CSV table of C-alpha atoms in Angstrom, one decimal:
chain,number,residue,atom,x,y,z
A,1,ARG,CA,162.5,147.3,38.5
A,2,VAL,CA,165.0,150.1,38.3
A,3,PRO,CA,164.3,152.4,35.3
A,4,GLY,CA,166.9,151.9,32.6
A,5,ALA,CA,168.2,148.6,34.1
A,6,LYS,CA,168.6,145.6,31.8
A,7,PHE,CA,166.5,142.5,32.5
A,8,ASP,CA,168.8,139.6,33.6
A,9,LEU,CA,167.2,136.2,33.0
A,10,ARG,CA,170.0,134.3,34.8
A,11,PRO,CA,168.8,134.9,38.4
A,12,LEU,CA,165.3,133.8,37.5
A,13,LEU,CA,166.5,130.6,35.8
A,14,GLN,CA,168.8,129.9,38.8
A,15,ALA,CA,165.8,130.2,41.2
A,16,PHE,CA,163.7,128.0,39.0
A,17,PHE,CA,166.3,125.4,38.5
A,18,PRO,CA,165.6,123.3,41.7
A,19,TYR,CA,161.9,123.0,40.9
A,20,ALA,CA,162.7,121.9,37.4
A,21,ILE,CA,165.3,119.3,38.5
A,22,VAL,CA,162.9,117.8,41.2
A,23,THR,CA,160.1,117.7,38.7
A,24,ILE,CA,162.2,115.9,36.1
A,25,ILE,CA,163.5,113.4,38.6
A,26,ILE,CA,160.0,112.6,39.9
A,27,ILE,CA,158.8,112.1,36.3
A,28,LEU,CA,161.7,109.8,35.5
A,29,GLY,CA,161.4,107.9,38.7
A,30,GLN,CA,157.8,107.1,38.0
A,31,THR,CA,158.3,106.2,34.4
A,32,VAL,CA,161.6,105.4,32.7
A,33,LEU,CA,163.6,104.5,35.9
A,34,LYS,CA,160.7,103.0,37.8
A,35,ASP,CA,161.8,99.4,37.4
A,36,ALA,CA,165.4,100.1,38.0
A,37,LEU,CA,164.7,102.0,41.2
A,38,GLY,CA,162.1,99.4,42.4
A,39,LYS,CA,164.5,96.5,42.8
A,40,VAL,CA,165.1,97.0,46.6
A,41,ILE,CA,161.7,96.7,48.4
A,42,ILE,CA,161.2,96.1,52.1
A,43,ASN,CA,158.1,94.2,53.1
A,44,PRO,CA,157.8,94.2,56.9
A,45,THR,CA,155.7,91.5,58.5
A,46,PHE,CA,153.8,91.8,61.7
A,47,PRO,CA,152.5,89.0,64.1
A,48,ALA,CA,148.9,88.6,65.1
A,49,VAL,CA,147.8,90.6,68.2
A,50,ALA,CA,144.8,90.4,70.4
A,51,THR,CA,143.4,92.6,73.2
A,52,ARG,CA,142.0,91.2,76.5
A,53,TYR,CA,138.6,92.4,75.3
A,54,GLY,CA,138.7,89.9,72.4
A,55,TRP,CA,139.6,92.2,69.5
A,56,GLN,CA,142.0,90.4,67.2
A,57,THR,CA,144.3,91.7,64.4
A,58,ALA,CA,145.5,89.0,62.0
A,59,ALA,CA,149.2,88.6,61.1
A,60,GLY,CA,150.2,90.1,57.8
A,61,THR,CA,152.6,92.3,55.9
A,62,GLY,CA,152.6,96.1,56.2
A,63,ARG,CA,153.0,98.5,53.4
A,64,SER,CA,155.9,97.8,51.1
A,65,ILE,CA,158.8,100.4,51.2
A,66,ASN,CA,160.5,101.1,47.9
A,67,VAL,CA,163.9,102.2,49.2
A,68,PHE,CA,165.3,103.9,46.1
A,69,GLY,CA,162.0,104.7,44.3
A,70,HIS,CA,160.2,106.2,47.3
A,71,GLY,CA,159.0,109.8,46.9
A,72,GLY,CA,161.3,110.9,49.7
A,73,SER,CA,164.3,109.3,47.9
A,74,LEU,CA,163.5,111.1,44.7
A,75,LEU,CA,163.4,114.4,46.5
A,76,LEU,CA,166.7,113.6,48.1
A,77,TYR,CA,168.3,112.9,44.7
A,78,GLY,CA,167.0,116.2,43.5
A,79,SER,CA,168.3,118.1,46.5
A,80,LEU,CA,171.8,116.6,46.1
A,81,ILE,CA,171.9,117.5,42.4
A,82,VAL,CA,170.8,121.1,43.1
A,83,PHE,CA,173.2,121.5,46.0
A,84,ALA,CA,176.1,120.3,43.8
A,85,TRP,CA,175.0,122.6,41.0
A,86,TYR,CA,174.8,125.6,43.3
A,87,LYS,CA,178.2,124.9,44.8
A,88,TRP,CA,179.7,124.7,41.3
A,89,ARG,CA,177.8,127.5,39.5
A,90,GLY,CA,175.5,129.1,42.1
A,91,PRO,CA,175.7,131.3,45.2
A,92,LEU,CA,176.4,128.6,47.8
A,93,GLY,CA,179.8,129.0,49.5
A,94,THR,CA,180.6,132.2,47.6
A,95,ALA,CA,181.2,135.7,48.9
A,96,THR,CA,177.5,136.4,48.5
A,97,ALA,CA,176.5,133.5,50.7
A,98,PRO,CA,179.5,132.3,52.7
A,99,SER,CA,177.6,130.8,55.5
A,100,TYR,CA,175.6,128.3,53.4
A,101,SER,CA,177.9,125.3,53.6
A,102,GLY,CA,176.8,121.8,53.4
A,103,GLN,CA,177.0,121.4,57.2
A,104,THR,CA,175.0,124.5,57.8
A,105,ILE,CA,172.2,123.4,55.4
A,106,TRP,CA,172.1,119.9,56.9
A,107,ARG,CA,172.0,121.4,60.5
A,108,LYS,CA,169.1,123.7,59.6
A,109,THR,CA,167.3,120.9,57.8
A,110,LEU,CA,167.5,118.6,60.9
A,111,LYS,CA,166.3,121.4,63.1
A,112,GLY,CA,163.4,122.1,60.8
A,113,TRP,CA,162.1,118.6,60.3
A,114,SER,CA,162.6,117.2,63.9
A,115,LYS,CA,159.3,118.6,65.3
A,116,PRO,CA,157.1,117.7,62.3
A,117,THR,CA,158.6,114.2,62.1
A,118,ILE,CA,158.0,113.5,65.8
A,119,GLY,CA,154.5,114.8,65.5
A,120,MET,CA,153.7,112.6,62.4
A,121,PHE,CA,155.2,109.5,64.0
A,122,SER,CA,153.1,110.1,67.1
A,123,LEU,CA,149.9,110.6,65.1
A,124,VAL,CA,150.5,107.5,63.0
A,125,ALA,CA,151.3,105.5,66.1
A,126,MET,CA,148.1,106.6,67.7
A,127,ALA,CA,146.0,105.9,64.6
A,128,LEU,CA,147.4,102.4,64.3
A,129,THR,CA,147.0,101.7,68.0
A,130,MET,CA,143.3,102.7,67.8
A,131,GLU,CA,142.8,100.5,64.7
A,132,HIS,CA,144.5,97.4,66.1
A,133,ALA,CA,142.9,97.8,69.5
A,134,GLY,CA,139.4,98.0,68.0
A,135,MET,CA,138.8,101.5,69.1
A,136,THR,CA,138.3,102.8,65.6
A,137,GLN,CA,135.7,100.0,64.9
A,138,LEU,CA,133.9,100.9,68.2
A,139,LEU,CA,133.7,104.6,67.2
A,140,ALA,CA,132.5,103.6,63.7
A,141,GLU,CA,129.7,101.5,65.2
A,142,ALA,CA,128.7,104.5,67.4
A,143,LEU,CA,128.7,106.9,64.4
A,144,SER,CA,126.7,104.5,62.3
A,145,GLN,CA,123.8,105.1,64.7
A,146,THR,CA,123.4,108.5,63.0
A,147,GLY,CA,122.2,106.6,60.0
A,148,ARG,CA,121.7,108.5,56.7
A,149,LEU,CA,122.7,111.7,58.4
A,150,PHE,CA,126.3,110.6,58.7
A,151,PRO,CA,127.3,112.0,55.3
A,152,LEU,CA,126.3,115.4,56.6
A,153,LEU,CA,128.6,115.0,59.6
A,154,SER,CA,131.5,113.5,57.7
A,155,PRO,CA,133.2,116.8,56.5
A,156,PHE,CA,132.9,118.1,60.1
A,157,ILE,CA,134.9,115.1,61.4
A,158,GLY,CA,137.6,115.9,58.9
A,159,GLY,CA,137.5,119.5,59.8
A,160,LEU,CA,137.7,118.8,63.5
A,161,GLY,CA,140.8,116.7,62.9
A,162,ALA,CA,142.5,119.4,60.9
A,163,PHE,CA,141.5,122.1,63.5
A,164,VAL,CA,143.0,120.1,66.3
A,165,THR,CA,146.2,118.9,64.5
A,166,GLY,CA,146.7,121.8,62.1
A,167,SER,CA,147.0,119.6,59.0
A,168,ASN,CA,144.7,117.9,56.5
A,169,THR,CA,147.2,115.0,56.3
A,170,ASN,CA,147.2,114.5,60.1
A,171,SER,CA,143.4,114.6,60.0
A,172,ASN,CA,143.3,111.9,57.4
A,173,VAL,CA,145.7,109.8,59.4
A,174,VAL,CA,143.6,110.0,62.6
A,175,PHE,CA,140.1,109.8,61.1
A,176,GLY,CA,140.5,108.3,57.7
A,177,GLN,CA,140.1,104.7,58.9
A,178,LEU,CA,137.2,105.7,61.1
A,179,GLN,CA,135.3,107.3,58.2
A,180,GLN,CA,136.0,104.2,56.0
A,181,GLN,CA,134.7,101.8,58.5
A,182,THR,CA,131.6,103.9,59.3
A,183,ALA,CA,130.8,104.1,55.5
A,184,VAL,CA,131.1,100.3,55.3
A,185,ALA,CA,128.8,99.8,58.3
A,186,LEU,CA,126.2,102.1,56.7
A,187,SER,CA,126.6,100.7,53.2
A,188,LEU,CA,127.6,104.1,51.9
A,189,SER,CA,130.1,104.9,49.1
A,190,VAL,CA,133.5,104.7,50.7
A,191,PRO,CA,135.2,107.0,48.1
A,192,LEU,CA,132.5,109.6,48.6
A,193,ILE,CA,132.8,109.5,52.4
A,194,LEU,CA,136.6,109.7,52.2
A,195,ALA,CA,136.4,112.6,49.8
A,196,ALA,CA,134.2,114.3,52.3
A,197,GLN,CA,136.8,113.6,55.0
A,198,THR,CA,139.7,115.1,53.1
A,199,SER,CA,137.6,118.0,51.9
A,200,GLY,CA,136.6,118.8,55.5
A,201,GLY,CA,140.2,118.4,56.5
A,202,ALA,CA,141.3,120.9,53.9
A,203,ILE,CA,138.7,123.4,55.0
A,204,GLY,CA,139.4,122.8,58.7
A,205,ALA,CA,143.1,123.5,58.1
A,206,LEU,CA,142.2,127.0,56.9
A,207,PHE,CA,141.1,128.0,60.4
A,208,ALA,CA,143.3,125.8,62.5
A,209,PRO,CA,144.8,127.8,65.3
A,210,ALA,CA,148.3,126.7,64.4
A,211,LYS,CA,147.9,128.0,60.8
A,212,VAL,CA,146.2,131.2,61.9
A,213,LEU,CA,149.0,132.1,64.3
A,214,VAL,CA,151.6,131.6,61.6
A,215,GLY,CA,149.7,133.7,59.2
A,216,VAL,CA,149.0,136.5,61.7
A,217,SER,CA,152.7,136.6,62.7
A,218,THR,CA,153.5,137.9,59.2
A,219,VAL,CA,151.1,140.9,59.4
A,220,ALA,CA,151.8,143.8,61.7
A,221,GLY,CA,149.0,144.8,63.9
A,222,ALA,CA,146.8,141.7,63.1
A,223,GLU,CA,144.8,140.2,66.0
A,224,ASP,CA,144.8,136.4,66.0
A,225,GLY,CA,141.5,136.2,67.9
A,226,ASP,CA,139.7,138.3,65.3
A,227,VAL,CA,141.2,136.4,62.4
A,228,LEU,CA,140.4,133.0,64.0
A,229,LYS,CA,136.8,134.1,64.7
A,230,ALA,CA,136.3,135.2,61.1
A,231,ALA,CA,138.0,132.2,59.6
A,232,THR,CA,136.0,129.8,61.7
A,233,THR,CA,132.7,131.4,60.7
A,234,TYR,CA,133.4,131.1,57.0
A,235,GLY,CA,135.0,127.7,57.5
A,236,VAL,CA,131.9,126.2,59.3
A,237,ALA,CA,129.7,127.7,56.6
A,238,ILE,CA,131.7,126.0,53.9
A,239,LEU,CA,131.6,122.7,55.9
A,240,LEU,CA,127.9,122.9,56.0
A,241,ILE,CA,127.8,123.3,52.2
A,242,VAL,CA,130.1,120.3,51.7
A,243,GLY,CA,128.1,118.2,54.1
A,244,ALA,CA,124.9,119.0,52.3
A,245,ILE,CA,126.4,118.1,49.0
A,246,THR,CA,127.7,114.8,50.4
A,247,TRP,CA,124.3,114.0,51.9
A,248,LEU,CA,122.6,114.8,48.6
A,249,ALA,CA,125.1,112.7,46.7
A,250,THR,CA,124.4,109.7,48.9
A,251,LEU,CA,120.6,110.1,48.2
A,252,LEU,CA,121.2,110.1,44.5
A,253,ARG,CA,123.2,106.9,44.4
């Protein structure tokens, strides 16, 4: 802060405005406007499929899609309101930010979300293919051979998924169903094992190479190899602790 300068609250409020609008819209969309926004729902149906090895997946409906009340739709509403406000009273399109037109923002948004979207579609497709082809069940049966030691390994599976994919969400997509089926096969608590999975994924994301490279790129002179080595050491130690806690929790049930 410059000595003698007056504190101006308006820039702070302007920066906080988008978060406030999005929060309000999400709250309204989940409470007061929930019924109104939930009138258009898509329920996709899928036929039965079978592999030549005998694994069968019965026909059924997929997850319902709430077109206007979906979380992504609520974020879109908030983005449009904030954009309109910034165009009217904010910096967009003014002399201070002449390049931030609607087309520019839309173009940068498309460029930014293309790679993550393709990656997520690919991971979900792989996870569903493994589930419907019986591969997830086969892996679960193999992991069930570890017996009561499986809870100790559960966080490491989640951590491995995050380490490879760079995301806890992606790890849950790939290994969540596997962990659930293994827990059922071993008569373990499904919520407990899934908690270990997502906890391990959160820890594994801390030392995922993709995350480390992004972090190191913001610090001058930092060596990604040294950072990755240190982060992995601490991460594995934390995974051991989480695994031990999960194992003890299964013994106490």
